[in-house]
mmCIF file of C-alpha atoms in Angstrom:
data_model
loop_
_atom_site.group_PDB
_atom_site.id
_atom_site.type_symbol
_atom_site.label_atom_id
_atom_site.label_comp_id
_atom_site.label_asym_id
_atom_site.label_seq_id
_atom_site.Cartn_x
_atom_site.Cartn_y
_atom_site.Cartn_z
ATOM 1 C CA MET A 1 -5.204 -19.375 -21.342
ATOM 2 C CA LYS A 2 -1.622 -19.399 -20.048
ATOM 3 C CA PHE A 3 -2.443 -18.837 -16.366
ATOM 4 C CA PRO A 4 -5.987 -20.107 -15.746
ATOM 5 C CA ALA A 5 -5.986 -19.687 -11.951
ATOM 6 C CA LEU A 6 -5.292 -15.955 -12.355
ATOM 7 C CA PHE A 7 -8.381 -15.514 -14.497
ATOM 8 C CA LYS A 8 -11.039 -17.176 -12.398
ATOM 9 C CA PRO A 9 -13.668 -14.693 -11.129
ATOM 10 C CA LEU A 10 -13.657 -13.895 -7.419
ATOM 11 C CA GLN A 11 -16.053 -12.173 -5.040
ATOM 12 C CA VAL A 12 -14.375 -9.465 -2.944
ATOM 13 C CA GLY A 13 -16.844 -7.852 -0.586
ATOM 14 C CA PRO A 14 -19.692 -6.588 -2.776
ATOM 15 C CA TYR A 15 -17.539 -6.659 -5.930
ATOM 16 C CA ARG A 16 -17.157 -9.413 -8.500
ATOM 17 C CA LEU A 17 -13.610 -9.476 -9.836
ATOM 18 C CA ALA A 18 -13.197 -10.759 -13.372
ATOM 19 C CA HIS A 19 -9.590 -11.748 -12.681
ATOM 20 C CA ARG A 20 -7.100 -11.904 -9.817
ATOM 21 C CA VAL A 21 -4.368 -9.619 -11.161
ATOM 22 C CA ALA A 22 -4.499 -6.559 -8.891
ATOM 23 C CA MET A 23 -2.461 -3.393 -9.231
ATOM 24 C CA ALA A 24 -0.470 -2.841 -6.044
ATOM 25 C CA PRO A 25 -0.334 0.571 -4.324
ATOM 26 C CA LEU A 26 2.684 2.359 -5.804
ATOM 27 C CA THR A 27 4.122 5.648 -4.618
ATOM 28 C CA ARG A 28 4.964 7.659 -7.763
ATOM 29 C CA MET A 29 5.368 11.233 -6.400
ATOM 30 C CA ARG A 30 3.532 12.960 -9.232
ATOM 31 C CA ALA A 31 0.753 14.833 -7.439
ATOM 32 C CA GLU A 32 0.409 18.613 -7.600
ATOM 33 C CA ARG A 33 3.272 19.912 -5.475
ATOM 34 C CA GLU A 34 1.491 22.687 -3.602
ATOM 35 C CA SER A 35 -1.891 21.140 -2.803
ATOM 36 C CA PHE A 36 -0.770 17.473 -2.911
ATOM 37 C CA SER A 37 -3.836 16.826 -5.059
ATOM 38 C CA PRO A 38 -4.083 14.270 -7.860
ATOM 39 C CA ARG A 39 -4.059 15.929 -11.274
ATOM 40 C CA PRO A 40 -5.182 14.929 -14.795
ATOM 41 C CA LEU A 41 -1.903 13.101 -15.437
ATOM 42 C CA ASN A 42 -2.642 10.833 -12.482
ATOM 43 C CA ALA A 43 -6.144 10.111 -13.766
ATOM 44 C CA GLU A 44 -4.668 9.167 -17.148
ATOM 45 C CA TYR A 45 -2.159 6.827 -15.499
ATOM 46 C CA TYR A 46 -4.743 4.945 -13.460
ATOM 47 C CA GLY A 47 -7.219 4.871 -16.323
ATOM 48 C CA GLN A 48 -4.587 3.236 -18.548
ATOM 49 C CA ARG A 49 -4.241 0.373 -16.048
ATOM 50 C CA ALA A 50 -7.931 -0.194 -15.342
ATOM 51 C CA THR A 51 -9.731 -3.251 -16.677
ATOM 52 C CA GLN A 52 -13.296 -4.503 -16.550
ATOM 53 C CA GLY A 53 -13.660 -6.203 -13.179
ATOM 54 C CA GLY A 54 -10.021 -5.550 -12.258
ATOM 55 C CA LEU A 55 -8.895 -4.253 -8.859
ATOM 56 C CA ILE A 56 -6.532 -1.305 -8.414
ATOM 57 C CA ILE A 57 -5.221 -0.173 -5.020
ATOM 58 C CA ALA A 58 -4.319 3.477 -5.453
ATOM 59 C CA GLU A 59 -1.062 4.754 -4.026
ATOM 60 C CA ALA A 60 -0.693 5.416 -0.317
ATOM 61 C CA SER A 61 -2.189 8.784 0.641
ATOM 62 C CA PRO A 62 -1.525 10.567 3.935
ATOM 63 C CA VAL A 63 -4.585 11.174 6.102
ATOM 64 C CA LEU A 64 -2.913 14.211 7.706
ATOM 65 C CA SER A 65 -0.494 16.852 6.500
ATOM 66 C CA HIS A 66 2.067 15.649 9.063
ATOM 67 C CA GLY A 67 1.604 12.078 7.820
ATOM 68 C CA ARG A 68 3.767 12.542 4.730
ATOM 69 C CA GLY A 69 7.446 11.871 4.156
ATOM 70 C CA ASN A 70 7.941 12.387 0.422
ATOM 71 C CA PRO A 71 7.377 15.276 -1.977
ATOM 72 C CA ALA A 72 4.389 15.222 -4.337
ATOM 73 C CA THR A 73 2.558 12.318 -2.749
ATOM 74 C CA PRO A 74 -1.223 12.811 -2.976
ATOM 75 C CA GLY A 75 -3.171 13.318 0.228
ATOM 76 C CA ILE A 76 -6.739 12.597 1.285
ATOM 77 C CA TYR A 77 -7.292 15.337 3.878
ATOM 78 C CA SER A 78 -8.480 18.346 1.841
ATOM 79 C CA GLU A 79 -11.357 19.219 -0.491
ATOM 80 C CA THR A 80 -9.007 19.800 -3.441
ATOM 81 C CA GLN A 81 -7.462 16.376 -2.891
ATOM 82 C CA ILE A 82 -10.911 14.774 -2.791
ATOM 83 C CA ALA A 83 -11.785 16.518 -6.049
ATOM 84 C CA GLY A 84 -8.545 15.367 -7.671
ATOM 85 C CA TRP A 85 -9.076 11.784 -6.586
ATOM 86 C CA ARG A 86 -12.637 11.878 -7.914
ATOM 87 C CA LYS A 87 -11.245 12.325 -11.431
ATOM 88 C CA VAL A 88 -8.942 9.346 -10.917
ATOM 89 C CA VAL A 89 -11.847 7.221 -9.713
ATOM 90 C CA ASP A 90 -13.975 8.308 -12.657
ATOM 91 C CA ALA A 91 -11.234 7.250 -15.089
ATOM 92 C CA VAL A 92 -11.037 3.789 -13.520
ATOM 93 C CA HIS A 93 -14.805 3.363 -13.335
ATOM 94 C CA ALA A 94 -15.117 4.365 -16.995
ATOM 95 C CA LYS A 95 -13.170 1.180 -17.823
ATOM 96 C CA GLY A 96 -15.302 -0.942 -15.481
ATOM 97 C CA GLY A 97 -12.548 -1.152 -12.880
ATOM 98 C CA ILE A 98 -12.671 -1.235 -9.080
ATOM 99 C CA ILE A 99 -10.397 1.033 -7.056
ATOM 100 C CA PHE A 100 -9.511 1.152 -3.359
ATOM 101 C CA LEU A 101 -7.437 3.916 -1.738
ATOM 102 C CA GLN A 102 -4.592 3.095 0.627
ATOM 103 C CA LEU A 103 -4.709 5.275 3.763
ATOM 104 C CA TRP A 104 -1.278 6.221 5.110
ATOM 105 C CA HIS A 105 0.687 7.900 7.853
ATOM 106 C CA VAL A 106 4.464 7.556 7.576
ATOM 107 C CA GLY A 107 5.286 8.402 11.194
ATOM 108 C CA ARG A 108 9.043 8.614 11.732
ATOM 109 C CA VAL A 109 9.807 7.897 8.048
ATOM 110 C CA SER A 110 9.787 11.632 7.421
ATOM 111 C CA HIS A 111 11.730 14.825 8.035
ATOM 112 C CA SER A 112 11.028 18.085 9.857
ATOM 113 C CA SER A 113 11.145 19.986 6.551
ATOM 114 C CA PHE A 114 7.713 18.561 5.745
ATOM 115 C CA HIS A 115 6.263 19.861 8.994
ATOM 116 C CA GLY A 116 7.426 23.447 9.316
ATOM 117 C CA GLY A 117 10.390 22.385 11.417
ATOM 118 C CA ALA A 118 8.427 20.165 13.808
ATOM 119 C CA LEU A 119 9.815 16.678 14.330
ATOM 120 C CA PRO A 120 8.115 13.653 12.776
ATOM 121 C CA VAL A 121 6.008 11.615 15.190
ATOM 122 C CA SER A 122 6.100 7.945 16.095
ATOM 123 C CA ALA A 123 5.154 5.432 18.762
ATOM 124 C CA SER A 124 8.355 6.212 20.684
ATOM 125 C CA ALA A 125 11.304 8.576 20.343
ATOM 126 C CA ILE A 126 13.398 6.003 18.474
ATOM 127 C CA PRO A 127 15.028 7.072 15.190
ATOM 128 C CA ILE A 128 15.603 4.993 12.093
ATOM 129 C CA LYS A 129 19.108 3.618 12.526
ATOM 130 C CA ALA A 130 19.544 1.225 9.609
ATOM 131 C CA GLU A 131 22.948 1.660 7.977
ATOM 132 C CA GLY A 132 22.816 3.731 4.819
ATOM 133 C CA MET A 133 19.188 4.796 5.209
ATOM 134 C CA LYS A 134 18.520 8.486 4.632
ATOM 135 C CA ALA A 135 15.453 10.697 4.817
ATOM 136 C CA MET A 136 14.111 12.685 1.907
ATOM 137 C CA THR A 137 13.472 16.369 2.600
ATOM 138 C CA ALA A 138 10.574 18.437 1.334
ATOM 139 C CA ASP A 139 12.730 19.859 -1.468
ATOM 140 C CA GLY A 140 13.876 16.407 -2.564
ATOM 141 C CA LYS A 141 17.302 16.428 -0.925
ATOM 142 C CA ILE A 142 18.790 13.739 1.309
ATOM 143 C CA ALA A 143 19.279 14.114 5.065
ATOM 144 C CA ASP A 144 19.804 12.020 8.172
ATOM 145 C CA TYR A 145 16.725 10.710 9.908
ATOM 146 C CA GLU A 146 15.824 12.662 13.042
ATOM 147 C CA THR A 147 14.723 11.296 16.387
ATOM 148 C CA PRO A 148 10.917 11.461 16.235
ATOM 149 C CA ARG A 149 8.637 12.798 18.930
ATOM 150 C CA ALA A 150 6.564 10.165 20.717
ATOM 151 C CA LEU A 151 2.838 10.780 20.350
ATOM 152 C CA GLU A 152 0.955 11.513 23.560
ATOM 153 C CA THR A 153 -1.905 9.150 24.378
ATOM 154 C CA GLU A 154 -4.542 11.709 23.404
ATOM 155 C CA GLU A 155 -2.702 12.336 20.151
ATOM 156 C CA VAL A 156 -2.883 8.625 19.335
ATOM 157 C CA LYS A 157 -6.641 8.905 19.536
ATOM 158 C CA ASP A 158 -6.378 11.825 17.116
ATOM 159 C CA ILE A 159 -4.578 9.519 14.679
ATOM 160 C CA VAL A 160 -7.547 7.145 14.781
ATOM 161 C CA GLU A 161 -9.873 10.039 14.008
ATOM 162 C CA ALA A 162 -7.638 11.182 11.154
ATOM 163 C CA PHE A 163 -7.875 7.740 9.563
ATOM 164 C CA ARG A 164 -11.638 7.829 10.102
ATOM 165 C CA GLN A 165 -11.834 11.175 8.308
ATOM 166 C CA GLY A 166 -9.560 9.876 5.564
ATOM 167 C CA ALA A 167 -11.969 6.973 5.081
ATOM 168 C CA LYS A 168 -14.860 9.437 4.852
ATOM 169 C CA ASN A 169 -12.957 11.532 2.335
ATOM 170 C CA ALA A 170 -12.216 8.449 0.218
ATOM 171 C CA LEU A 171 -15.926 7.669 0.245
ATOM 172 C CA ALA A 172 -16.674 11.229 -0.873
ATOM 173 C CA ALA A 173 -14.169 10.842 -3.716
ATOM 174 C CA GLY A 174 -16.071 7.828 -5.018
ATOM 175 C CA PHE A 175 -13.615 5.049 -4.196
ATOM 176 C CA ASP A 176 -14.927 1.504 -3.876
ATOM 177 C CA GLY A 177 -13.144 0.853 -0.590
ATOM 178 C CA VAL A 178 -10.053 1.618 1.481
ATOM 179 C CA GLU A 179 -6.922 -0.254 2.457
ATOM 180 C CA ILE A 180 -5.189 0.546 5.763
ATOM 181 C CA HIS A 181 -1.410 0.705 5.370
ATOM 182 C CA GLY A 182 -0.055 -1.266 8.316
ATOM 183 C CA ALA A 183 3.183 -2.336 6.632
ATOM 184 C CA ASN A 184 6.679 -1.256 5.534
ATOM 185 C CA GLY A 185 7.771 0.423 8.749
ATOM 186 C CA TYR A 186 5.244 3.272 8.656
ATOM 187 C CA LEU A 187 3.334 4.609 11.656
ATOM 188 C CA LEU A 188 0.930 1.736 12.292
ATOM 189 C CA GLU A 189 3.757 -0.790 12.041
ATOM 190 C CA GLN A 190 5.883 1.425 14.300
ATOM 191 C CA PHE A 191 3.218 0.851 16.945
ATOM 192 C CA LEU A 192 2.993 -2.868 16.190
ATOM 193 C CA GLN A 193 6.645 -3.742 16.576
ATOM 194 C CA SER A 194 8.558 -3.828 19.852
ATOM 195 C CA ARG A 195 11.777 -2.380 18.397
ATOM 196 C CA SER A 196 9.980 0.906 17.593
ATOM 197 C CA ASN A 197 7.363 0.889 20.377
ATOM 198 C CA GLN A 198 8.550 1.231 23.968
ATOM 199 C CA ARG A 199 5.430 2.941 25.281
ATOM 200 C CA THR A 200 3.992 2.305 28.724
ATOM 201 C CA ASP A 201 0.385 3.354 28.061
ATOM 202 C CA GLN A 202 -2.418 1.246 26.538
ATOM 203 C CA TYR A 203 -0.686 1.423 23.147
ATOM 204 C CA GLY A 204 2.583 -0.148 24.290
ATOM 205 C CA GLY A 205 3.983 -3.165 26.072
ATOM 206 C CA GLY A 206 2.418 -6.512 25.223
ATOM 207 C CA ILE A 207 1.209 -7.643 21.840
ATOM 208 C CA GLU A 208 -2.430 -6.805 22.487
ATOM 209 C CA ASN A 209 -1.533 -3.213 23.368
ATOM 210 C CA ARG A 210 0.830 -2.751 20.449
ATOM 211 C CA ALA A 211 -1.840 -4.035 18.047
ATOM 212 C CA ARG A 212 -4.464 -1.707 19.499
ATOM 213 C CA LEU A 213 -3.876 1.259 17.187
ATOM 214 C CA LEU A 214 -4.028 -0.803 13.973
ATOM 215 C CA LEU A 215 -7.258 -2.453 15.112
ATOM 216 C CA GLU A 216 -8.805 0.850 16.231
ATOM 217 C CA VAL A 217 -7.954 2.438 12.889
ATOM 218 C CA THR A 218 -9.418 -0.539 11.052
ATOM 219 C CA GLN A 219 -12.584 -0.377 13.124
ATOM 220 C CA ALA A 220 -12.906 3.349 12.432
ATOM 221 C CA ALA A 221 -12.741 2.668 8.689
ATOM 222 C CA ILE A 222 -15.295 -0.122 9.063
ATOM 223 C CA GLU A 223 -17.687 2.296 10.751
ATOM 224 C CA VAL A 224 -17.481 4.473 7.635
ATOM 225 C CA TRP A 225 -17.464 1.821 4.914
ATOM 226 C CA GLY A 226 -18.691 -1.460 6.350
ATOM 227 C CA ALA A 227 -16.206 -4.284 6.883
ATOM 228 C CA ASN A 228 -16.543 -5.774 3.404
ATOM 229 C CA ARG A 229 -15.105 -2.637 1.764
ATOM 230 C CA VAL A 230 -12.132 -2.263 4.122
ATOM 231 C CA ALA A 231 -8.772 -4.026 3.745
ATOM 232 C CA VAL A 232 -5.463 -4.057 5.645
ATOM 233 C CA ARG A 233 -1.899 -4.421 4.398
ATOM 234 C CA LEU A 234 0.794 -6.079 6.547
ATOM 235 C CA SER A 235 4.467 -7.047 6.124
ATOM 236 C CA PRO A 236 5.070 -9.627 8.884
ATOM 237 C CA HIS A 237 8.689 -10.418 8.055
ATOM 238 C CA GLY A 238 9.489 -7.092 6.399
ATOM 239 C CA ILE A 239 12.589 -5.016 7.066
ATOM 240 C CA ALA A 240 11.643 -1.842 5.202
ATOM 241 C CA ASN A 241 12.418 1.506 6.865
ATOM 242 C CA ASP A 242 14.290 -0.162 9.739
ATOM 243 C CA SER A 243 11.303 -2.295 10.692
ATOM 244 C CA GLY A 244 11.355 -5.883 11.847
ATOM 245 C CA GLU A 245 10.106 -7.842 14.856
ATOM 246 C CA GLY A 246 12.590 -10.253 16.389
ATOM 247 C CA ASP A 247 10.031 -13.067 16.332
ATOM 248 C CA PRO A 248 7.159 -11.943 14.110
ATOM 249 C CA MET A 249 4.948 -15.007 14.540
ATOM 250 C CA PRO A 250 3.375 -14.256 17.951
ATOM 251 C CA LEU A 251 2.620 -10.634 17.043
ATOM 252 C CA TYR A 252 1.264 -11.275 13.568
ATOM 253 C CA THR A 253 -0.612 -14.405 14.593
ATOM 254 C CA HIS A 254 -2.528 -12.217 17.045
ATOM 255 C CA VAL A 255 -3.103 -9.492 14.440
ATOM 256 C CA VAL A 256 -4.187 -11.838 11.649
ATOM 257 C CA LYS A 257 -6.588 -13.715 13.914
ATOM 258 C CA ALA A 258 -8.092 -10.433 15.130
ATOM 259 C CA LEU A 259 -8.527 -9.191 11.552
ATOM 260 C CA ASP A 260 -10.040 -12.512 10.508
ATOM 261 C CA GLU A 261 -12.938 -11.884 12.859
ATOM 262 C CA LEU A 262 -13.863 -8.597 11.175
ATOM 263 C CA GLY A 263 -15.050 -9.822 7.766
ATOM 264 C CA LEU A 264 -12.754 -7.568 5.728
ATOM 265 C CA ALA A 265 -12.786 -7.237 1.941
ATOM 266 C CA TYR A 266 -9.300 -8.779 1.929
ATOM 267 C CA LEU A 267 -6.032 -9.012 3.864
ATOM 268 C CA HIS A 268 -2.951 -7.945 1.885
ATOM 269 C CA PHE A 269 0.546 -9.239 2.597
ATOM 270 C CA ILE A 270 3.925 -8.075 1.314
ATOM 271 C CA GLU A 271 6.124 -11.109 0.819
ATOM 272 C CA PRO A 272 9.402 -10.918 2.795
ATOM 273 C CA ARG A 273 11.518 -11.532 -0.297
ATOM 274 C CA SER A 274 10.538 -8.085 -1.591
ATOM 275 C CA SER A 275 10.757 -6.066 1.614
ATOM 276 C CA GLY A 276 12.356 -2.700 0.933
ATOM 277 C CA ALA A 277 9.505 -0.225 0.373
ATOM 278 C CA GLY A 278 10.371 0.111 -3.292
ATOM 279 C CA ARG A 279 13.697 1.905 -2.856
ATOM 280 C CA ALA A 280 15.671 -0.761 -4.668
ATOM 281 C CA ASP A 281 15.194 -4.075 -6.413
ATOM 282 C CA VAL A 282 15.476 -6.761 -3.763
ATOM 283 C CA ASN A 283 14.868 -10.492 -3.855
ATOM 284 C CA TRP A 284 15.856 -11.931 -0.513
ATOM 285 C CA GLN A 285 16.482 -15.665 -0.583
ATOM 286 C CA ASN A 286 15.651 -18.295 2.033
ATOM 287 C CA VAL A 287 13.055 -16.137 3.778
ATOM 288 C CA PRO A 288 9.592 -17.201 4.968
ATOM 289 C CA SER A 289 6.469 -16.845 2.844
ATOM 290 C CA ALA A 290 3.781 -14.680 4.441
ATOM 291 C CA MET A 291 0.998 -16.248 2.408
ATOM 292 C CA VAL A 292 2.039 -19.789 3.338
ATOM 293 C CA LEU A 293 2.489 -18.983 7.024
ATOM 294 C CA PHE A 294 -0.739 -17.086 7.543
ATOM 295 C CA ARG A 295 -3.174 -18.647 5.057
ATOM 296 C CA PRO A 296 -4.226 -21.240 7.681
ATOM 297 C CA LEU A 297 -5.091 -18.406 10.109
ATOM 298 C CA TYR A 298 -7.156 -16.299 7.720
ATOM 299 C CA SER A 299 -10.471 -17.476 6.304
ATOM 300 C CA GLY A 300 -11.230 -14.476 4.085
ATOM 301 C CA VAL A 301 -9.834 -13.261 0.773
ATOM 302 C CA LEU A 302 -6.036 -13.136 0.882
ATOM 303 C CA MET A 303 -3.933 -10.948 -1.410
ATOM 304 C CA THR A 304 -0.170 -11.030 -1.560
ATOM 305 C CA ALA A 305 2.478 -9.031 -3.411
ATOM 306 C CA GLY A 306 6.197 -9.090 -4.005
ATOM 307 C CA GLY A 307 8.216 -10.177 -7.005
ATOM 308 C CA PHE A 308 5.648 -12.470 -8.623
ATOM 309 C CA THR A 309 5.774 -13.603 -12.236
ATOM 310 C CA GLY A 310 2.825 -15.007 -14.121
ATOM 311 C CA GLU A 311 4.029 -18.525 -13.329
ATOM 312 C CA THR A 312 4.552 -18.015 -9.603
ATOM 313 C CA ALA A 313 1.324 -16.012 -9.255
ATOM 314 C CA ASN A 314 -0.718 -18.692 -10.965
ATOM 315 C CA ALA A 315 0.879 -21.363 -8.773
ATOM 316 C CA ALA A 316 0.190 -19.420 -5.562
ATOM 317 C CA ILE A 317 -3.503 -19.271 -6.379
ATOM 318 C CA ALA A 318 -3.749 -22.797 -7.771
ATOM 319 C CA GLU A 319 -2.120 -24.176 -4.617
ATOM 320 C CA GLY A 320 -4.506 -22.260 -2.364
ATOM 321 C CA HIS A 321 -1.935 -19.981 -0.727
ATOM 322 C CA ALA A 322 -3.553 -16.759 -1.958
ATOM 323 C CA ASP A 323 -6.672 -15.545 -3.759
ATOM 324 C CA ILE A 324 -5.321 -12.413 -5.478
ATOM 325 C CA ILE A 325 -1.805 -11.425 -6.554
ATOM 326 C CA ALA A 326 -0.887 -7.732 -6.533
ATOM 327 C CA PHE A 327 1.707 -6.688 -9.105
ATOM 328 C CA GLY A 328 3.684 -3.472 -8.779
ATOM 329 C CA ARG A 329 6.751 -2.750 -10.856
ATOM 330 C CA ILE A 330 5.650 -4.674 -13.949
ATOM 331 C CA PHE A 331 2.226 -2.994 -13.783
ATOM 332 C CA ILE A 332 4.081 0.315 -14.162
ATOM 333 C CA SER A 333 5.696 -0.752 -17.428
ATOM 334 C CA ASN A 334 2.780 -2.837 -18.688
ATOM 335 C CA PRO A 335 -0.465 -0.853 -18.449
ATOM 336 C CA ASP A 336 -2.248 -3.811 -20.068
ATOM 337 C CA LEU A 337 -0.677 -6.374 -17.707
ATOM 338 C CA PRO A 338 -3.779 -8.563 -17.202
ATOM 339 C CA ARG A 339 -4.196 -8.970 -20.968
ATOM 340 C CA ARG A 340 -0.504 -9.724 -21.433
ATOM 341 C CA LEU A 341 -0.642 -12.434 -18.794
ATOM 342 C CA ALA A 342 -3.856 -13.891 -20.197
ATOM 343 C CA ARG A 343 -2.437 -14.075 -23.735
ATOM 344 C CA ASP A 344 1.183 -14.796 -22.803
ATOM 345 C CA TYR A 345 2.434 -11.612 -24.457
ATOM 346 C CA PRO A 346 5.971 -10.423 -23.607
ATOM 347 C CA ILE A 347 6.429 -8.253 -20.511
ATOM 348 C CA THR A 348 8.029 -4.836 -21.041
ATOM 349 C CA PRO A 349 10.850 -4.205 -18.537
ATOM 350 C CA TYR A 350 10.512 -1.207 -16.226
ATOM 351 C CA ASN A 351 12.886 1.723 -15.801
ATOM 352 C CA ARG A 352 13.511 2.281 -12.087
ATOM 353 C CA ALA A 353 15.070 5.715 -12.723
ATOM 354 C CA THR A 354 11.622 7.074 -13.645
ATOM 355 C CA PHE A 355 9.663 5.550 -10.739
ATOM 356 C CA TYR A 356 9.565 8.637 -8.508
ATOM 357 C CA GLY A 357 8.699 12.159 -9.580
ATOM 358 C CA GLY A 358 8.654 13.644 -13.044
ATOM 359 C CA GLU A 359 5.931 13.832 -15.663
ATOM 360 C CA GLU A 360 4.853 11.507 -18.474
ATOM 361 C CA LYS A 361 8.170 9.702 -18.951
ATOM 362 C CA GLY A 362 8.051 6.337 -17.222
ATOM 363 C CA TYR A 363 4.497 7.061 -16.110
ATOM 364 C CA THR A 364 1.958 7.324 -18.919
ATOM 365 C CA ASP A 365 4.199 6.674 -21.923
ATOM 366 C CA TYR A 366 4.510 2.880 -21.629
ATOM 367 C CA PRO A 367 2.655 1.352 -24.604
ATOM 368 C CA VAL A 368 0.156 -1.471 -24.578
ATOM 369 C CA TYR A 369 1.189 -4.564 -26.483
ATOM 370 C CA ASP A 370 -0.693 -3.743 -29.701
ATOM 371 C CA GLU A 371 1.299 -0.523 -30.030
ATOM 372 C CA LEU A 372 4.534 -2.525 -29.997
ATOM 373 C CA THR A 373 3.598 -4.797 -32.891
ATOM 374 C CA PRO A 374 3.190 -4.066 -36.607
ATOM 375 C CA ALA A 375 -0.353 -3.411 -37.822
#
């Protein structure tokens, strides 16, 4: 066994994982374009990557129609979407796998073309200003980001209820749990961080108020699922989508401690070195490690993701910094990634040009290792 720490069993909520190689949530933009429902191709893709006792976090799925910011991303707010996801879940369960769904609202990381001309919403009317960053329109073109509309207080409560309904819909689709997307500059992180939240109601101002929406959404999901089948994803030192708190430690110390009290299935970090929301290959140097900083504050199962190799993943677990490592890009190009790591087989490189949109190419046509070797 090349990486023994990665292949020790682990209890996550009610589930017994056979190994600690998780598939990270990966936006692939291959849902049905009219209904935003998963289709048979998506079920094939997830089924290819499922393993006995292995954990998959399915790609981020908007809980509302106005929660999307990319074409062909699957939703979790309609009956047809629930039915489509059920086929995905069935494909994973047929392999003995465990699958959570990531619940999403992009907030200001969107464009009015997705919303019938209405502006995207956010914590405050503050646009994305990062140099070179552009929005994607509903027809796949590039445009400037617009100044979002600040949600009214009553509308914020509607967001909580939308996440609650999304959690119910995920349950109806047969998922094993849900992960709340509180990272990468999307709506919940827009409320968390002071640079994007200048509200004066109970959802703005001090740290406790800015953390309120994330915690209310998490509690709503817990009321549907029970705490041990709910997870949260955070990016404390991330800079994706013009995010970033000047001093992240006070804010995220408060958030992590509050989440630690809830008894979640796991807490999921994105390592700062990989912050970029998947738009480009990044490997920032001399940045903090989320798992190292926050492991002492969190007593439950800790997952982390971002540029890991087999060696660095095994070391992170062996040294006690994390319990599970989520792999993204190399899980795309290696559908049998856990087996390759266990047996020290070569890793197939990925093709970034085929990450988003399209059909089988770069999606379901990556071979497992046996198909690459002579009989």
